[in-house]
CSV table of C-alpha atoms in Angstrom, one decimal:
chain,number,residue,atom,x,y,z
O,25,UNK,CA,-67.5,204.8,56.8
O,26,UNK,CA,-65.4,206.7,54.5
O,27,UNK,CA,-63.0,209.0,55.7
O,28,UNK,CA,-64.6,212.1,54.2
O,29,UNK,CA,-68.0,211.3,56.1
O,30,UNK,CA,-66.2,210.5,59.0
O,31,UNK,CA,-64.4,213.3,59.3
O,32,UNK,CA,-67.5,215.7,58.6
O,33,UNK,CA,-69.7,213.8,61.2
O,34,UNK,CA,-67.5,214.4,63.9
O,35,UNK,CA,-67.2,218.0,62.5
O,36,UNK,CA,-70.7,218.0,63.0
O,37,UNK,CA,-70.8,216.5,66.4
O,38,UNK,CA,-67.8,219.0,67.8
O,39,UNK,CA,-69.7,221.7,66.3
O,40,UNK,CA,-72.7,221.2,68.0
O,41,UNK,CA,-71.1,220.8,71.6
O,42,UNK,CA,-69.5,224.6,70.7
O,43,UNK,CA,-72.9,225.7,70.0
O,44,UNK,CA,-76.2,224.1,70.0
O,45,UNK,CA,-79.1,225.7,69.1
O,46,UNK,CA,-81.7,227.0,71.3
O,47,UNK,CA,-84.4,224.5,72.4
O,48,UNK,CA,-82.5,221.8,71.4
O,49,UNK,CA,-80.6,218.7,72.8
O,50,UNK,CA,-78.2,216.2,70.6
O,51,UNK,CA,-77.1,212.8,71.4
O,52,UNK,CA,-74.5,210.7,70.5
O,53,UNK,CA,-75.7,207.0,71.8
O,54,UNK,CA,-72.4,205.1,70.9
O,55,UNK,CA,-69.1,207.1,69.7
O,56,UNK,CA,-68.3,203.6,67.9
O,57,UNK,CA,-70.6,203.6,65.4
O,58,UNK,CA,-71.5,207.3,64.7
O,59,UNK,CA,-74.6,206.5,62.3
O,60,UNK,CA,-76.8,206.7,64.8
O,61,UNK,CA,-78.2,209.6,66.8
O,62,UNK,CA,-81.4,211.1,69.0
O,63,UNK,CA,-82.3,214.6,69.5
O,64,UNK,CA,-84.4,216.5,71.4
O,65,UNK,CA,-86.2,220.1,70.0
O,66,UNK,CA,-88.7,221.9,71.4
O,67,UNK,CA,-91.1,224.5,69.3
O,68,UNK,CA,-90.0,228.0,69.1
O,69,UNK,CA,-91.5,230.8,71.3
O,70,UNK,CA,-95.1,231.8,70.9
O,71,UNK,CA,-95.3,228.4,68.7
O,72,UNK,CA,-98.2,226.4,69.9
O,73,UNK,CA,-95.7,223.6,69.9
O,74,UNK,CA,-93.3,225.5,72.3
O,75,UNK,CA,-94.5,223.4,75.7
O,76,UNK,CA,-93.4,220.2,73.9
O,77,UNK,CA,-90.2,218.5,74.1
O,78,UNK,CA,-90.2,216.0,71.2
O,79,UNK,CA,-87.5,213.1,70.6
O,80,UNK,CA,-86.2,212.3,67.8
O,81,UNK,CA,-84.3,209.5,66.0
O,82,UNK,CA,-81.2,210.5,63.4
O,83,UNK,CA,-80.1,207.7,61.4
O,84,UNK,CA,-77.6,208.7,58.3
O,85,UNK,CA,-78.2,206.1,55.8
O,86,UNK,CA,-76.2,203.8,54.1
O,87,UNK,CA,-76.1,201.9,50.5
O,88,UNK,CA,-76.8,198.3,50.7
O,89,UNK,CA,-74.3,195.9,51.5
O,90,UNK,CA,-71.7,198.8,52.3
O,91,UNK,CA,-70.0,200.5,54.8
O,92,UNK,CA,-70.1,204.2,53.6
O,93,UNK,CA,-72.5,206.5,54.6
O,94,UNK,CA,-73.9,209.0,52.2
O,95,UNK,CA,-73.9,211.7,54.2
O,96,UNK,CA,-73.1,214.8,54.3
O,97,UNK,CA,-74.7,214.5,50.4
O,98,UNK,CA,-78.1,212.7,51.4
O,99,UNK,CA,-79.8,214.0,54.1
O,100,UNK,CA,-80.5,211.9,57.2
O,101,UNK,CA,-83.4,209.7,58.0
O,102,UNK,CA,-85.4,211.1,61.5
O,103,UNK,CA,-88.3,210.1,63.0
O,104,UNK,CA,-90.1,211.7,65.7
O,105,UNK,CA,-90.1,209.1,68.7
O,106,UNK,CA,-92.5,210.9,70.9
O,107,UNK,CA,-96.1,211.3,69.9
O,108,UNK,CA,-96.7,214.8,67.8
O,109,UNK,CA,-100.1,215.9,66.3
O,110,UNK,CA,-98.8,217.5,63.1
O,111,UNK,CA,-99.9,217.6,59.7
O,112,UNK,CA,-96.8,215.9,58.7
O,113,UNK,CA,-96.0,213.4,60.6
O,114,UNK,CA,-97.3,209.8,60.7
O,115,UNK,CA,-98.5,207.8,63.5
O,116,UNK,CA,-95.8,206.3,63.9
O,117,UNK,CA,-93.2,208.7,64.1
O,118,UNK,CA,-92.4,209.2,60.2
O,119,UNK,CA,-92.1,212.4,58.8
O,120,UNK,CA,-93.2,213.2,55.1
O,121,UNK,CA,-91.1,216.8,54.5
O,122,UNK,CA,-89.3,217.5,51.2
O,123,UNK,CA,-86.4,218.6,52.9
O,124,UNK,CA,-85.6,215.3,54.3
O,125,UNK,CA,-86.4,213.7,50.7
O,126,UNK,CA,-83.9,215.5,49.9
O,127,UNK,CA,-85.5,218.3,48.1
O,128,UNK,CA,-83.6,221.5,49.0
O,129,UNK,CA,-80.9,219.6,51.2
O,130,UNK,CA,-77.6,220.4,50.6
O,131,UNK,CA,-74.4,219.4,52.3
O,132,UNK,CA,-73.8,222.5,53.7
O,133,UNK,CA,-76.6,222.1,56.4
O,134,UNK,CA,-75.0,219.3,59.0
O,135,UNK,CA,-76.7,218.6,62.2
O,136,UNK,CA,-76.8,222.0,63.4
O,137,UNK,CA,-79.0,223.5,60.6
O,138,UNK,CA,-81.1,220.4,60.6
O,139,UNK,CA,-82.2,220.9,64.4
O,140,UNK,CA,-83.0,224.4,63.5
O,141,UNK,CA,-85.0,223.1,60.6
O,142,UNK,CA,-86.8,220.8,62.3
O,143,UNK,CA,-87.9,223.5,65.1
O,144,UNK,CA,-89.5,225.5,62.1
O,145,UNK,CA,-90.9,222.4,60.8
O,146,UNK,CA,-92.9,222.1,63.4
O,147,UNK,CA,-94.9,225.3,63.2
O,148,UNK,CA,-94.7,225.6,59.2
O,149,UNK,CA,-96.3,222.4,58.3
O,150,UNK,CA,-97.2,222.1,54.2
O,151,UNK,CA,-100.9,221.1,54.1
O,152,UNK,CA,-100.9,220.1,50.7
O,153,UNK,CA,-98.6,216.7,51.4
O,154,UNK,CA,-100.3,216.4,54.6
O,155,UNK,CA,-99.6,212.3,56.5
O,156,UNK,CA,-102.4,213.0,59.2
O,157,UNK,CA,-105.2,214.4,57.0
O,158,UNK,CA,-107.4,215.7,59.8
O,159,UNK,CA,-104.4,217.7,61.1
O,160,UNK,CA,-103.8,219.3,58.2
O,161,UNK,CA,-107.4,220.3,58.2
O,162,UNK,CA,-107.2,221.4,62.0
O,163,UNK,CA,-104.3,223.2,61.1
O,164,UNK,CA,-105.7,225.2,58.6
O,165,UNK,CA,-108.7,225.9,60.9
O,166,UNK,CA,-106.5,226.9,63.4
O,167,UNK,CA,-104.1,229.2,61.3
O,168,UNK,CA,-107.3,231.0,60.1
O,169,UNK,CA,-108.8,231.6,63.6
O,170,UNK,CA,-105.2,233.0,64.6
O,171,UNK,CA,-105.3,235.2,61.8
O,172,UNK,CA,-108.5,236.9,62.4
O,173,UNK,CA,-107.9,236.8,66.2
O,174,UNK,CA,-104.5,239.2,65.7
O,175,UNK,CA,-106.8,241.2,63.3
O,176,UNK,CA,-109.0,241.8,65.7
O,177,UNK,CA,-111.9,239.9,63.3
O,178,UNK,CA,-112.6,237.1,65.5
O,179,UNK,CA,-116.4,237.6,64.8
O,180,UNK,CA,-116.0,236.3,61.2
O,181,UNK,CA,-114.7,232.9,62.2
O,182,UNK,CA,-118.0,230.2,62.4
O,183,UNK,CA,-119.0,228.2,65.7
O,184,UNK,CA,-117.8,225.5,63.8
O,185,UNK,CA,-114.5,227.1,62.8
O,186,UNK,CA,-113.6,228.2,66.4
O,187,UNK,CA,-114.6,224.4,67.1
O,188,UNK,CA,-112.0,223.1,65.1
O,189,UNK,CA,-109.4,225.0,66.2
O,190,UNK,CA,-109.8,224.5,69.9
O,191,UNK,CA,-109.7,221.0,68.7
O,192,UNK,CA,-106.6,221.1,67.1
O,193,UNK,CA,-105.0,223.4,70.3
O,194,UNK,CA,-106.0,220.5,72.2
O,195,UNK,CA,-104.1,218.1,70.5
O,196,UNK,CA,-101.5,219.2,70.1
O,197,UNK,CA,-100.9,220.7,73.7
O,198,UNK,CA,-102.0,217.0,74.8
O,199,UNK,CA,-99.1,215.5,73.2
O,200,UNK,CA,-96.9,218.5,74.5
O,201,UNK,CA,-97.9,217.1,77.8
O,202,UNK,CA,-97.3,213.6,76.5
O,203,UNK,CA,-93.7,214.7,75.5
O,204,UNK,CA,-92.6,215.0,79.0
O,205,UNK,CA,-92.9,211.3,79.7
O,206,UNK,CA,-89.5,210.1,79.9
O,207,UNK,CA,-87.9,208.4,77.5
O,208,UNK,CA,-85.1,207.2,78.9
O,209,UNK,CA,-86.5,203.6,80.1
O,210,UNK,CA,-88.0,203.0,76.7
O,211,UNK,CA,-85.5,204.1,74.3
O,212,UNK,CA,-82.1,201.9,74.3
O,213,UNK,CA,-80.5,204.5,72.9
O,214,UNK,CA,-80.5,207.0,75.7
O,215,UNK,CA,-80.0,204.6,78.2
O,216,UNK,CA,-76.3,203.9,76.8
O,217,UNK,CA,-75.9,207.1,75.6
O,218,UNK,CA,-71.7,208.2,76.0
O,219,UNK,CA,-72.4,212.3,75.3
O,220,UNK,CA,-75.6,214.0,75.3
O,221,UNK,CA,-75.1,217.9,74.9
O,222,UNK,CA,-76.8,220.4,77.5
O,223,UNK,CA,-79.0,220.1,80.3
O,224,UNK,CA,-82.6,220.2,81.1
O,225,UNK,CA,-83.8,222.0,84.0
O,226,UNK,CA,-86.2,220.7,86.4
O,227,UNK,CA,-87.4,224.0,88.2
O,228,UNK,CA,-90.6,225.7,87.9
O,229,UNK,CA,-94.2,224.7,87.4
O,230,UNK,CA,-96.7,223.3,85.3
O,231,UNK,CA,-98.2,225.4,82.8
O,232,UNK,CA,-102.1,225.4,81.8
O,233,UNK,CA,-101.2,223.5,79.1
O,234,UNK,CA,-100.6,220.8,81.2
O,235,UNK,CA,-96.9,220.6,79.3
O,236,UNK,CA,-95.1,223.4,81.2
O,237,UNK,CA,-93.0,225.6,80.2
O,238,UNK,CA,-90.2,222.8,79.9
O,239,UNK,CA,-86.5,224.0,79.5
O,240,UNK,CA,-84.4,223.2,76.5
O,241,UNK,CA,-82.0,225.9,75.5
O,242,UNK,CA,-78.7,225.2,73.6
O,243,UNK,CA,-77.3,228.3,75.0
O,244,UNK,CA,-77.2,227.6,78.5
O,245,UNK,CA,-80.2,230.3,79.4
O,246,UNK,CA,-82.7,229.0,81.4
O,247,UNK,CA,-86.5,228.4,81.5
O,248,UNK,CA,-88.7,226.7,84.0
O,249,UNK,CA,-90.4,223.3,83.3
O,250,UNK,CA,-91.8,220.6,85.7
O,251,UNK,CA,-89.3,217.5,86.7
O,252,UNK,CA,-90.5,214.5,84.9
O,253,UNK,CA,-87.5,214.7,82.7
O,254,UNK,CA,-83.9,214.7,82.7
O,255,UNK,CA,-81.1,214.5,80.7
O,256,UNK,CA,-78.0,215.3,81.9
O,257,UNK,CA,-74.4,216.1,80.5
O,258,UNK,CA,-72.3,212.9,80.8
């Protein structure tokens, strides 16, 4: 690793135990090889995705056969590692988003502005590069319906359309739920992890999502959310 990256990885890192944005978590598994990373983000208020808490993978990549890392100037490589229903994300954890193909990344953004990225990600999907095409469909459903609902036009919407976006609701709050699973005993990562920034609470009930109202605030305010998981300061 060069000393440049270096140097603005750590940046990075110290920066985000200062401050950590809210309704996220940051990890750093091993301190001697800082290329690789998990996080934790959680939708933003009112999102449909706010009862979630989703893991993520941060990997910043490397040319082949050397050393250096490319970042800050190529963006990282993440990967959701807890099931999400979302128009742009793969089965298996892959994202498809310009921003991490590097379209509109710039160095300035570090690991601070890519959590908050990732949070509005999650509720401003781009249907038109959908990698789950019925979500993308759902979604579209379901942004309609929403719109006429706050419009008080809910009559226009079809059987069919209300259907659909019920459907996708469903979904999506049944991997919120999911999301509470720990991860702990099947990602390596966390179990050797050295610093993992913030705390989850484990007060509070179950919501009628099934998900809860989970807590995951940067800031140190708190929010209930049922016990399943914890990740504590160490």
């Amino acid at each position: 690793m060069t000393s440049v990256s270096a140097r603005r990885v750590v940046e990075d890192v110290q920066e985000l135990a200062r401050e950590i944005p809210d309704g996220t978590r940051f990890g750093v598994p091993d301190e001697n090889s800082l290329s690789e990373f998990t996080a934790v983000i959680r939708g933003f208020e009112g999102s449909v995705y706010e009862t979630g808490q989703f893991h993520l993978s941060i990997t910043l990549p490397r040319p082949e056969n050397r050393r250096d890392l490319e970042y800050p100037d190529v963006p990282p490589k993440v990967a959701f590692t807890t099931p999400v229903y979302h128009p742009n994300v793969y089965k298996d954890g892959k994202i498809c988003w310009e921003l991490l193909e590097g379209k509109g990344w710039n160095s300035s953004i570090g690991f601070k502005g890519l959590l908050f990225h990732l949070q509005t990600f999650l509720e401003n999907p781009n249907a038109e590069s959908p990698a789950n095409q019925e979500a993308a469909r759902l979604w579209q459903t379901y942004e309609k319906v929403k719109r006429l609902r706050m419009e008080d036009r809910l009559g226009e919407a079809t059987h069919e359309e209300r259907r659909e976006a019920r459907q996708f609701k469903r979904k999506v709050l049944e991997c919120c739920s999911d999301s509470w699973i720990s991860n702990l005993s099947r990602d390596p990562r966390f179990n050797r992890a050295e610093r993992i920034f913030g705390e989850m609470t484990d007060d509070g009930n179950t919501g009628e999502s099934g998900c809860g109202d989970g807590a995951l605030t940067g800031s140190g305010a708190s929010l209930p959310g049922p016990p399943p998981l914890k990740i504590h300061k160490l």
